[in-house]
Rosetta silent file (secondary structure, phi, psi, omega in degrees, C-alpha in Angstrom):
SEQUENCE: MTSLSSIIADPRPRDSLGCSLERLDEDRRIDGGNMTFHRKRSASAPPGRVSTPATGHGYLIGLSVSGGHRRRIFRERHSTVHDFEENSIYVRSFSDSYQADLRGSFDFMLLEVSHSALERIADGADVKGVTELHAIAERSDPVLGGMLAALFATVDGRADRSALFVDQLSVAIGIHIVQQYGNARAVMTGRGRTLSSRSQAMLRELAQSRLSGDLTIEELAEACQLSQATFLRAFRETLGKTPHQWLSQQRIDKASHLLQFTETPLREIATVCGFSDQSHFTRAFVQATGTTPGVWRRHRKS
SCORE:     score description
SCORE:     0.000 S_00000001
   1 L     0.000  134.224 -179.070   24.063  -65.815   53.622 S_00000001
   2 L   -73.027  131.871 -178.784   24.103  -62.302   52.206 S_00000001
   3 L   -75.099  155.925  179.913   25.261  -62.201   48.587 S_00000001
   4 H   -62.094  -34.021 -177.354   28.203  -60.076   47.515 S_00000001
   5 H   -66.056  -26.987  179.802   25.956  -58.131   45.141 S_00000001
   6 H   -81.599  -11.637 -179.438   23.823  -56.896   48.031 S_00000001
   7 H   -97.433  -39.812 -178.055   26.872  -55.553   49.844 S_00000001
   8 L   -78.654  127.430 -179.338   28.720  -53.829   47.001 S_00000001
   9 L   -64.331  142.215  177.754   27.081  -50.549   46.038 S_00000001
  10 L   -66.566  128.377 -174.531   25.730  -50.337   42.499 S_00000001
  11 L   -77.292  -11.184 -177.160   28.173  -48.203   40.434 S_00000001
  12 L   -67.291  152.414 -174.858   25.510  -46.651   38.215 S_00000001
  13 L   -63.763  141.160  178.939   24.767  -42.937   38.782 S_00000001
  14 E  -128.581  158.432  177.543   22.257  -42.053   41.470 S_00000001
  15 L   -83.226 -175.190 -175.839   20.558  -38.843   42.522 S_00000001
  16 L   -67.039  -15.019  179.514   20.998  -37.120   45.894 S_00000001
  17 L   -98.117    0.800  177.015   18.347  -39.384   47.427 S_00000001
  18 L    93.876    4.638 -178.601   20.082  -42.588   46.331 S_00000001
  19 L   -83.704  136.737  178.286   17.773  -43.469   43.411 S_00000001
  20 E   -68.340  118.228 -175.480   19.335  -44.996   40.310 S_00000001
  21 L   -66.858  -25.449 -176.957   18.867  -42.409   37.550 S_00000001
  22 L   -78.662  -19.168 -169.372   18.916  -45.070   34.817 S_00000001
  23 L  -109.818   -0.789 -177.835   16.030  -47.116   36.220 S_00000001
  24 L   -77.769  127.878  175.005   13.388  -44.531   37.105 S_00000001
  25 L   -84.064  -21.621  177.825   10.178  -44.758   35.052 S_00000001
  26 E  -146.557  134.538 -179.379    8.974  -41.458   36.514 S_00000001
  27 E  -148.479   95.522 -178.284   10.974  -38.639   38.077 S_00000001
  28 E  -118.823  152.921 -179.657    9.108  -35.382   38.799 S_00000001
  29 E  -137.125  138.764  175.049    9.924  -32.440   41.022 S_00000001
  30 E  -131.225  125.588  177.133    7.790  -29.584   42.400 S_00000001
  31 E   -90.291  122.588 -175.056    9.302  -26.671   44.314 S_00000001
  32 L  -117.636   35.481  177.641    6.939  -25.568   47.050 S_00000001
  33 L    81.609  -90.896 -179.020    8.671  -22.685   48.787 S_00000001
  34 L   -81.752  -12.996 -177.375    9.630  -24.235   52.122 S_00000001
  35 E  -139.040  155.940  173.116    9.778  -27.769   50.720 S_00000001
  36 E  -114.987  130.929 -176.640   10.810  -29.637   47.594 S_00000001
  37 E  -110.867  144.633  178.310    8.582  -32.501   46.443 S_00000001
  38 E  -131.891  147.515  167.269    9.524  -35.504   44.298 S_00000001
  39 E  -123.313  116.662 -177.133    7.626  -38.339   42.643 S_00000001
  40 E  -127.290  127.305 -175.751    9.911  -41.264   41.832 S_00000001
  41 E  -139.275  139.941  176.053    8.660  -44.533   40.381 S_00000001
  42 E  -151.436  144.539  179.940   10.263  -47.694   39.043 S_00000001
  43 L   -63.274  -25.465  177.661    8.912  -51.166   38.341 S_00000001
  44 L  -138.206  151.313 -178.832   11.742  -52.529   40.464 S_00000001
  45 L   -66.877  156.116  178.271   13.787  -51.079   43.299 S_00000001
  46 L   -57.571  136.605  178.823   17.318  -49.825   42.591 S_00000001
  47 L   -71.974  156.817  178.444   19.824  -52.697   42.523 S_00000001
  48 L    75.857  174.313 -177.594   22.543  -52.798   45.102 S_00000001
  49 E   -80.646  129.277  172.734   22.611  -51.076   48.454 S_00000001
  50 E   -77.105  126.235 -177.258   21.307  -47.523   48.632 S_00000001
  51 E  -140.210  121.624  177.381   23.854  -45.498   50.554 S_00000001
  52 E  -127.349  135.276 -179.045   23.814  -41.757   51.210 S_00000001
  53 L   -75.371  161.952  178.130   26.307  -39.906   53.407 S_00000001
  54 L   -69.391  138.612  176.232   25.321  -37.654   56.290 S_00000001
  55 L  -138.468  178.412  177.447   24.664  -33.998   55.392 S_00000001
  56 L  -106.264   29.084 -171.527   23.110  -30.980   57.075 S_00000001
  57 L   -79.693   -8.687  179.460   20.270  -30.667   54.579 S_00000001
  58 L   113.495 -124.128 -173.274   17.401  -31.303   57.016 S_00000001
  59 E  -133.492  153.142  173.531   14.837  -34.091   56.642 S_00000001
  60 E  -122.759  129.164  176.043   13.429  -36.453   54.038 S_00000001
  61 E  -118.895  125.679  179.729    9.889  -37.791   54.259 S_00000001
  62 E  -118.536  140.806  178.949    8.857  -40.559   51.885 S_00000001
  63 E  -128.941  126.873 -178.135    5.373  -41.930   51.272 S_00000001
  64 E   -77.645  125.649 -179.807    4.678  -45.169   49.428 S_00000001
  65 L   -74.434  -31.606  179.966    2.071  -44.756   46.686 S_00000001
  66 L  -144.502  169.091  179.400    1.364  -48.483   46.570 S_00000001
  67 L   -80.166 -177.085  176.738    2.268  -51.656   48.391 S_00000001
  68 L    94.479   12.432  179.532    4.849  -54.233   47.426 S_00000001
  69 E  -114.006  133.446  177.390    7.980  -52.433   48.613 S_00000001
  70 E  -129.641  143.150  174.650   10.341  -53.843   51.229 S_00000001
  71 E  -143.371  141.632  173.091   13.575  -52.433   52.598 S_00000001
  72 E  -103.092  119.180 -177.605   16.183  -53.570   55.092 S_00000001
  73 E  -100.628  128.567 -176.660   17.672  -50.561   56.875 S_00000001
  74 E  -100.793  129.102  174.258   21.178  -50.961   58.274 S_00000001
  75 L  -115.699 -175.253 -171.416   22.287  -49.239   61.453 S_00000001
  76 L   -59.191  -41.070 -174.010   25.574  -49.412   63.312 S_00000001
  77 L  -121.346   -3.315 -177.806   24.933  -52.704   65.112 S_00000001
  78 L  -158.567  175.125  176.079   21.757  -54.137   63.600 S_00000001
  79 E  -136.628  156.156  178.236   19.282  -53.977   60.734 S_00000001
  80 E  -132.040  148.573 -179.509   15.491  -53.906   60.515 S_00000001
  81 E  -109.201  135.885 -177.434   13.103  -54.974   57.741 S_00000001
  82 E  -133.239  130.550  175.837   10.065  -52.869   56.811 S_00000001
  83 E  -101.872  122.950 -176.788    7.202  -53.660   54.416 S_00000001
  84 E   -98.816  122.561  173.067    5.595  -50.570   52.905 S_00000001
  85 L   -98.355 -179.018  176.522    1.913  -50.600   52.059 S_00000001
  86 L   -59.162  132.380  179.341   -0.061  -47.822   50.400 S_00000001
  87 L    70.288   16.144  170.803    0.371  -44.541   52.360 S_00000001
  88 E   -77.164  137.177 -179.582    3.195  -45.933   54.507 S_00000001
  89 E  -121.559  162.008  166.082    5.701  -43.209   55.330 S_00000001
  90 E  -134.092  153.183  175.981    9.192  -42.870   56.695 S_00000001
  91 E  -129.874  124.905  177.728   10.910  -39.826   58.188 S_00000001
  92 E  -140.377  151.031  179.394   14.672  -39.606   58.357 S_00000001
  93 E   -89.584  136.071  175.490   17.252  -36.944   59.066 S_00000001
  94 L   -68.590  -13.223  179.957   19.883  -36.165   56.455 S_00000001
  95 L   -73.660  -12.317  176.601   22.310  -35.700   59.359 S_00000001
  96 L  -104.801  135.231  173.979   22.451  -39.502   59.686 S_00000001
  97 L   -64.833  153.627 -172.513   24.136  -41.646   57.054 S_00000001
  98 E  -134.626  131.646  175.519   21.715  -44.060   55.430 S_00000001
  99 E  -137.612  131.945 -179.652   22.136  -47.579   54.075 S_00000001
 100 E  -155.453  146.835  169.478   19.344  -49.850   52.897 S_00000001
 101 E   -99.897  127.915 -176.682   18.634  -52.788   50.613 S_00000001
 102 E  -109.017  141.359  179.371   15.438  -52.229   48.612 S_00000001
 103 E  -136.088  153.351  177.496   13.229  -54.945   47.136 S_00000001
 104 E    83.491 -164.724  179.488   10.080  -55.009   45.022 S_00000001
 105 L   -72.097  163.657 -179.373    8.534  -52.087   43.169 S_00000001
 106 E  -134.533  109.937  179.501    9.479  -48.509   43.996 S_00000001
 107 E  -144.703   98.093 -174.345    6.786  -45.807   43.871 S_00000001
 108 E  -130.214  143.734  163.858    7.276  -42.968   46.341 S_00000001
 109 E  -103.330  130.924 -173.124    6.301  -39.342   46.786 S_00000001
 110 E  -128.816  153.642  172.695    8.980  -37.589   48.790 S_00000001
 111 E  -137.335  140.968  176.688    9.529  -34.195   50.336 S_00000001
 112 E  -110.019  136.832  177.697   12.696  -32.494   51.518 S_00000001
 113 E  -140.243  131.821 -179.438   12.656  -29.808   54.192 S_00000001
 114 L   -82.401  168.580  179.293   15.612  -27.904   55.631 S_00000001
 115 H   -64.604  -42.707 -179.399   16.077  -27.032   59.314 S_00000001
 116 H   -66.580  -39.164  177.756   15.421  -23.331   58.696 S_00000001
 117 H   -65.688  -35.771  179.223   12.304  -24.098   56.645 S_00000001
 118 H   -60.616  -40.557  178.588   11.072  -26.380   59.414 S_00000001
 119 H   -66.628  -39.786  178.619   11.190  -23.474   61.872 S_00000001
 120 H   -65.713  -40.964  178.806    9.297  -21.201   59.462 S_00000001
 121 H   -62.986  -44.101 -179.011    6.652  -23.859   58.901 S_00000001
 122 H   -61.322  -40.619  178.550    6.262  -24.385   62.656 S_00000001
 123 H   -61.067  -42.031 -179.598    5.758  -20.646   63.235 S_00000001
 124 H   -76.214  -13.310 -177.120    2.987  -20.556   60.635 S_00000001
 125 L  -101.274    8.881 -177.973    1.427  -23.732   62.035 S_00000001
 126 L    61.329   33.168  176.667    0.995  -22.434   65.611 S_00000001
 127 L  -122.555  106.146 -176.610    3.583  -24.936   66.808 S_00000001
 128 L   -93.451  143.431  172.942    6.339  -23.243   68.786 S_00000001
 129 L    86.309   13.081  177.319    9.702  -24.759   69.568 S_00000001
 130 L   -75.901  119.719  178.327    9.946  -27.376   66.820 S_00000001
 131 L  -117.016  -14.561 -179.790   13.628  -28.039   66.217 S_00000001
 132 L  -158.041  166.645  174.411   13.486  -31.526   64.729 S_00000001
 133 E  -108.162  145.416  178.040   11.232  -34.257   63.385 S_00000001
 134 L   -71.993  136.033  177.068   10.938  -37.679   64.993 S_00000001
 135 L   -71.358  133.244  179.596   12.565  -40.460   62.983 S_00000001
 136 E  -134.590  132.105 -178.822   10.024  -42.991   61.685 S_00000001
 137 E   -89.190  -33.885 -178.882   10.845  -46.167   59.785 S_00000001
 138 E  -172.306  120.935  179.192    7.314  -47.077   58.620 S_00000001
 139 E  -156.008  147.341  179.705    3.864  -45.791   59.605 S_00000001
 140 E   -79.807  134.395  177.234    0.536  -45.295   57.833 S_00000001
 141 L  -145.104   78.312 -178.590   -0.440  -41.678   57.058 S_00000001
 142 H   -66.267  -24.808  178.092   -3.391  -41.549   54.618 S_00000001
 143 H   -65.387  -48.937  176.744   -3.910  -37.813   55.283 S_00000001
 144 H   -63.162  -38.122  178.858   -0.453  -36.979   53.979 S_00000001
 145 H   -59.992  -41.424  179.264   -0.995  -39.455   51.152 S_00000001
 146 H   -65.363  -40.807 -179.141   -4.124  -37.624   50.032 S_00000001
 147 H   -69.088  -42.673  178.878   -2.441  -34.220   50.027 S_00000001
 148 H   -66.944  -37.016  177.533    0.624  -35.422   48.130 S_00000001
 149 H   -62.483  -40.358  177.755   -1.568  -37.236   45.605 S_00000001
 150 H   -64.238  -37.255 -179.378   -3.459  -33.988   44.970 S_00000001
 151 H   -64.116  -39.234 -176.285   -0.181  -32.142   44.479 S_00000001
 152 H   -96.649    2.143 -177.166    1.025  -34.567   41.807 S_00000001
 153 L   -66.256  147.132  174.468   -2.369  -35.218   40.193 S_00000001
 154 L  -126.538  154.538  176.086   -2.841  -34.561   36.477 S_00000001
 155 E  -119.143  118.837 -176.968   -5.978  -34.163   34.386 S_00000001
 156 L    53.185   38.144  177.755   -5.792  -35.630   30.882 S_00000001
 157 L    80.578   -0.032 -179.759   -2.034  -35.721   31.254 S_00000001
 158 E  -108.999  153.047  176.546   -1.863  -32.027   32.201 S_00000001
 159 L  -121.349   92.902  179.438   -1.018  -30.482   35.557 S_00000001
 160 L   -83.654   77.949 -177.784   -2.891  -27.175   35.891 S_00000001
 161 L  -107.105  112.212  172.366   -1.146  -26.050   39.064 S_00000001
 162 L   -76.712  164.042  178.076   -1.246  -22.366   39.875 S_00000001
 163 H   -61.242  -37.328 -179.273    1.372  -21.011   42.246 S_00000001
 164 H   -68.285  -35.782  178.054   -1.328  -20.552   44.900 S_00000001
 165 H   -61.288  -47.795  178.792   -2.466  -24.172   44.504 S_00000001
 166 H   -63.756  -43.732 -178.400    1.071  -25.454   45.106 S_00000001
 167 H   -64.526  -42.900 -179.947    1.625  -22.988   47.948 S_00000001
 168 H   -60.010  -46.220  179.095   -1.685  -23.850   49.603 S_00000001
 169 H   -69.089  -37.779  178.256   -0.942  -27.569   49.571 S_00000001
 170 H   -60.476  -44.701  179.040    2.663  -26.993   50.660 S_00000001
 171 H   -62.423  -46.932 -179.839    1.474  -24.997   53.665 S_00000001
 172 H   -61.890  -41.279  178.264   -1.134  -27.630   54.579 S_00000001
 173 H   -64.930  -43.706  178.988    1.434  -30.422   54.206 S_00000001
 174 H   -60.970  -43.357  177.775    3.953  -28.491   56.304 S_00000001
 175 H   -59.771  -45.175  179.526    1.396  -27.909   59.058 S_00000001
 176 H   -60.999  -43.476 -177.326    0.540  -31.605   59.076 S_00000001
 177 H   -62.639  -49.418 -176.166    4.206  -32.612   59.225 S_00000001
 178 H   -71.206  -32.727  179.269    5.176  -30.409   62.176 S_00000001
 179 H   -72.131  -35.574 -176.826    1.993  -31.194   64.107 S_00000001
 180 H   -87.888  -33.474 -170.066    2.308  -34.966   63.624 S_00000001
 181 H  -125.335   -0.208  177.704    6.068  -35.487   63.687 S_00000001
 182 E   -75.932  164.047 -177.316    7.610  -32.393   65.286 S_00000001
 183 L   -94.497   30.319  175.596    9.173  -32.452   68.745 S_00000001
 184 L  -147.545  155.907 -179.031    6.713  -29.902   70.196 S_00000001
 185 L   -84.112  145.373  177.182    2.987  -29.788   70.817 S_00000001
 186 L   -76.191  141.026  172.465    0.669  -27.709   68.664 S_00000001
 187 L   -99.575  102.112 -174.289   -1.091  -24.767   70.271 S_00000001
 188 L   -76.902  100.557  177.638   -4.533  -24.976   68.685 S_00000001
 189 L  -112.227  157.295  173.691   -5.678  -21.375   68.256 S_00000001
 190 L    76.385   14.597  178.428   -8.439  -19.974   66.121 S_00000001
 191 L   -65.432  129.049 -178.956  -10.694  -23.046   66.281 S_00000001
 192 L    78.738    3.276 -178.762  -14.119  -22.030   65.015 S_00000001
 193 L   -75.483  146.878  175.960  -12.799  -18.633   63.959 S_00000001
 194 L  -124.654  163.449  178.145  -14.181  -16.950   60.844 S_00000001
 195 L   -82.387  136.753  178.725  -12.965  -14.112   58.659 S_00000001
 196 L   -70.430  162.482  176.611  -14.526  -10.716   59.285 S_00000001
 197 H   -59.236  -37.417  178.395  -16.381   -8.870   56.511 S_00000001
 198 H   -63.371  -44.188  178.999  -13.504   -6.415   56.431 S_00000001
 199 H   -63.821  -40.817  179.047  -10.959   -9.194   55.939 S_00000001
 200 H   -63.134  -42.428  178.771  -13.043  -10.749   53.172 S_00000001
 201 H   -64.252  -39.753  179.231  -13.310   -7.414   51.362 S_00000001
 202 H   -64.854  -39.159  178.652   -9.579   -6.879   51.727 S_00000001
 203 H   -66.636  -40.683  178.114   -8.869  -10.334   50.284 S_00000001
 204 H   -63.165  -42.588  178.684  -11.169   -9.694   47.306 S_00000001
 205 H   -62.919  -42.146  179.036   -9.449   -6.377   46.607 S_00000001
 206 H   -63.982  -43.114 -179.122   -6.041   -8.035   46.836 S_00000001
 207 H   -65.250  -44.235 -178.469   -7.105  -10.860   44.520 S_00000001
 208 H   -63.762  -30.302  179.130   -8.630   -8.521   41.922 S_00000001
 209 H   -82.155  -10.459 -175.086   -5.425   -6.493   41.808 S_00000001
 210 L  -131.106   28.315 -179.078   -3.299   -9.621   41.390 S_00000001
 211 L   -59.154  -34.542 -178.393   -5.335  -11.933   39.145 S_00000001
 212 L   -93.508    2.826  179.308   -2.471  -12.150   36.687 S_00000001
 213 L  -111.420 -167.848 -177.810    0.161  -12.456   39.398 S_00000001
 214 L  -112.408  122.651  173.658    1.032  -14.971   42.087 S_00000001
 215 L  -100.313  152.156  176.830   -0.481  -14.804   45.559 S_00000001
 216 L  -122.182  157.792  176.580    0.834  -16.809   48.483 S_00000001
 217 H   -61.954  -36.438  178.719   -0.831  -18.105   51.631 S_00000001
 218 H   -59.706  -44.894  178.378    1.681  -16.091   53.640 S_00000001
 219 H   -62.320  -46.515 -177.558    0.533  -12.845   51.976 S_00000001
 220 H   -64.886  -41.567  179.569   -3.147  -13.640   52.447 S_00000001
 221 H   -66.034  -41.793  179.269   -2.666  -14.644   56.088 S_00000001
 222 H   -64.372  -35.482  178.700   -0.621  -11.529   56.840 S_00000001
 223 H   -62.180  -31.049  179.407   -3.327   -9.344   55.279 S_00000001
 224 L   -95.752    1.643 -179.340   -5.747  -10.820   57.831 S_00000001
 225 L    56.487   46.155  178.676   -3.138  -10.667   60.637 S_00000001
 226 L  -128.361  156.558  169.792   -3.414  -14.407   61.226 S_00000001
 227 L   -67.501  161.729 -178.477   -0.999  -17.314   61.302 S_00000001
 228 H   -64.078  -39.443 -179.626   -1.116  -19.466   58.191 S_00000001
 229 H   -65.233  -45.667  179.182   -2.722  -22.377   60.056 S_00000001
 230 H   -65.587  -39.461  179.506   -5.423  -20.173   61.613 S_00000001
 231 H   -61.023  -46.673 -178.462   -6.011  -18.415   58.289 S_00000001
 232 H   -62.245  -40.763  178.790   -6.580  -21.675   56.391 S_00000001
 233 H   -66.746  -44.146 -178.727   -9.050  -22.919   59.005 S_00000001
 234 H   -66.948  -37.975 -179.641  -10.886  -19.586   59.132 S_00000001
 235 H   -62.788  -47.334 -179.238  -10.966  -19.274   55.341 S_00000001
 236 H   -65.581  -40.088 -179.806  -12.523  -22.700   54.898 S_00000001
 237 H   -64.939  -37.354 -175.693  -14.969  -22.098   57.743 S_00000001
 238 H   -81.236  -47.567 -170.879  -16.068  -18.740   56.303 S_00000001
 239 H  -105.258  -10.912  177.900  -16.132  -19.340   52.556 S_00000001
 240 L    69.958   17.578 -179.094  -16.441  -23.116   52.282 S_00000001
 241 L  -140.542  164.140  169.663  -13.579  -23.241   49.786 S_00000001
 242 L   -81.760  159.895  176.899   -9.826  -23.432   49.705 S_00000001
 243 H   -56.130  -37.233  179.284   -7.948  -20.232   48.771 S_00000001
 244 H   -65.603  -44.938  177.821   -7.068  -21.762   45.384 S_00000001
 245 H   -61.348  -40.811 -179.701  -10.709  -22.611   44.631 S_00000001
 246 H   -65.334  -44.394  179.335  -11.747  -19.118   45.706 S_00000001
 247 H   -65.675  -37.294  177.143   -9.101  -17.411   43.556 S_00000001
 248 H   -60.758  -40.115  178.061  -10.101  -19.557   40.585 S_00000001
 249 H   -67.478  -36.772  175.651  -13.684  -18.351   41.008 S_00000001
 250 H   -59.845  -40.494  179.785  -12.480  -14.740   41.181 S_00000001
 251 H   -68.402  -41.051  178.382  -10.738  -15.260   37.841 S_00000001
 252 H   -64.759  -40.760  179.294  -13.818  -16.867   36.270 S_00000001
 253 H   -62.183  -43.655  178.582  -16.018  -14.004   37.525 S_00000001
 254 H   -64.873  -42.846  179.277  -13.664  -11.421   36.009 S_00000001
 255 H   -62.913  -40.962  179.494  -13.491  -13.352   32.743 S_00000001
 256 H   -61.448  -41.260  178.294  -17.292  -13.608   32.606 S_00000001
 257 H   -61.927  -44.842 -179.485  -17.596   -9.833   32.987 S_00000001
 258 H   -67.187  -37.294  178.696  -15.121   -9.229   30.162 S_00000001
 259 H   -64.515  -40.601 -174.367  -16.839  -11.779   27.930 S_00000001
 260 H   -80.564  -36.687 -169.924  -20.260  -10.219   28.417 S_00000001
 261 H  -112.351    1.089  176.889  -19.473   -6.497   28.384 S_00000001
 262 L  -135.273  171.502  175.525  -16.379   -6.166   26.169 S_00000001
 263 L  -107.153   21.126 -178.479  -15.079   -7.454   22.855 S_00000001
 264 L   -58.588  129.951  179.132  -11.712   -8.397   24.332 S_00000001
 265 L   -59.386  151.902 -177.500  -10.231  -11.440   22.516 S_00000001
 266 H   -58.229  -40.191 -177.690  -10.175  -14.699   24.451 S_00000001
 267 H   -64.731  -33.865  178.599   -6.383  -14.886   24.521 S_00000001
 268 H   -73.560  -38.025  176.426   -6.219  -11.413   26.137 S_00000001
 269 H   -60.637  -42.166  179.047   -8.895  -12.316   28.683 S_00000001
 270 H   -57.365  -43.595 -178.660   -6.861  -15.402   29.566 S_00000001
 271 H   -69.036  -47.635 -178.115   -3.804  -13.240   30.237 S_00000001
 272 H   -60.211  -36.663 -174.697   -5.643  -10.507   32.161 S_00000001
 273 L   -91.691    5.738  171.269   -7.384  -13.046   34.393 S_00000001
 274 L    88.038   14.129  175.516   -4.237  -14.947   35.287 S_00000001
 275 L   -84.947  150.855 -175.002   -4.560  -18.118   33.219 S_00000001
 276 L   -65.800  -33.548  176.722   -1.364  -19.564   31.771 S_00000001
 277 L  -164.639 -179.775 -177.189   -2.776  -19.513   28.216 S_00000001
 278 H   -64.892  -34.967  179.198   -6.054  -19.643   26.292 S_00000001
 279 H   -63.226  -43.767  177.776   -6.206  -23.432   26.525 S_00000001
 280 H   -62.830  -42.568  177.396   -5.921  -23.281   30.318 S_00000001
 281 H   -58.296  -46.379 -178.732   -8.617  -20.568   30.388 S_00000001
 282 H   -62.635  -44.859  179.940  -10.964  -22.697   28.294 S_00000001
 283 H   -61.489  -43.663 -179.050  -10.500  -25.797   30.473 S_00000001
 284 H   -67.342  -38.960 -178.538  -11.116  -23.822   33.665 S_00000001
 285 H   -68.041  -42.304  177.561  -14.151  -22.033   32.211 S_00000001
 286 H   -62.078  -41.776  179.928  -15.725  -25.275   30.984 S_00000001
 287 H   -63.224  -36.867 -176.723  -15.170  -26.853   34.392 S_00000001
 288 H   -81.615  -34.309 -171.611  -16.825  -23.877   36.128 S_00000001
 289 H  -117.541  -16.379 -178.315  -19.738  -23.213   33.750 S_00000001
 290 L    87.487    1.860  179.149  -20.193  -26.318   31.632 S_00000001
 291 L  -146.767  166.266 -177.667  -19.526  -24.498   28.360 S_00000001
 292 L   -79.518  159.205  178.620  -16.671  -22.819   26.498 S_00000001
 293 H   -58.135  -40.511 -179.101  -15.984  -19.071   26.768 S_00000001
 294 H   -63.415  -45.793  178.475  -16.896  -18.513   23.116 S_00000001
 295 H   -64.970  -42.847  179.588  -20.283  -20.249   23.403 S_00000001
 296 H   -59.021  -44.383 -179.805  -21.003  -18.504   26.714 S_00000001
 297 H   -63.680  -44.974 -177.834  -20.262  -15.101   25.141 S_00000001
 298 H   -63.106  -38.977  178.800  -22.481  -15.726   22.117 S_00000001
 299 H   -66.069  -37.841 -179.025  -25.402  -16.767   24.325 S_00000001
 300 H   -72.516  -27.772 -176.173  -25.068  -13.652   26.494 S_00000001
 301 H   -97.163   -4.391 -177.533  -24.881  -11.317   23.497 S_00000001
 302 L   -82.117    0.000    0.000  -27.655  -12.941   21.442 S_00000001
């Protein structure tokens, strides 16, 4: 027999996704242009029934970071039980009201995408005619899990995420979502395509003029007159790196030139080359060269 406590909604405040604000051990958000990403974690699932009303906000995709989570989803005439393992996902439309009883631990990475954003993502992903995502209650998707984990990853408690890094992953995640769960087939164009020498030179010129600014995948793809999906494939095929890795190297190369041939202070080099501060510059330089900017400069000038 179902207990009264499982039927009566918990009165404590919850966020727009139905999570109890008082019980979350981790609650992070990243805005990615066409999508909003969340990381929500709690040692135990929210008490009481999670209930969210129908809205026109688009879709919610949730991915379980670890196993041990169970939920009973209630529909008009029946309910179903789902056990979530690591990298299990669900896809649901905000246009449908949602009711579920949650049990066990709660550790999810989630993304929200609106209907208009879904169409923009589909256009950039070479998938025409996507108007909706298929509803999924529980399915394994380790590819999406890997991309979301990279988005929320920290190093020594820090998250050195440039705008291009977030944008690059957002675009890749969006392409994956519409190709795997959209209601239209992908038109695979540009397979095996590479960037021309002219396009590469144009990208380098654009990057050098915007080292201290924010570049987007949309800008880079438009400069090469390619869709975002084709651009990402061609970029990786040609240069063997992601756009973020490539831009980071452009910044290190510029910084190295300034270190060797000028007396510009480190904090100014950090600003000119697009690092958030001198500490960020030092971490990136050590990762790229194995030594600090100051030591590198002294060795080159000795």
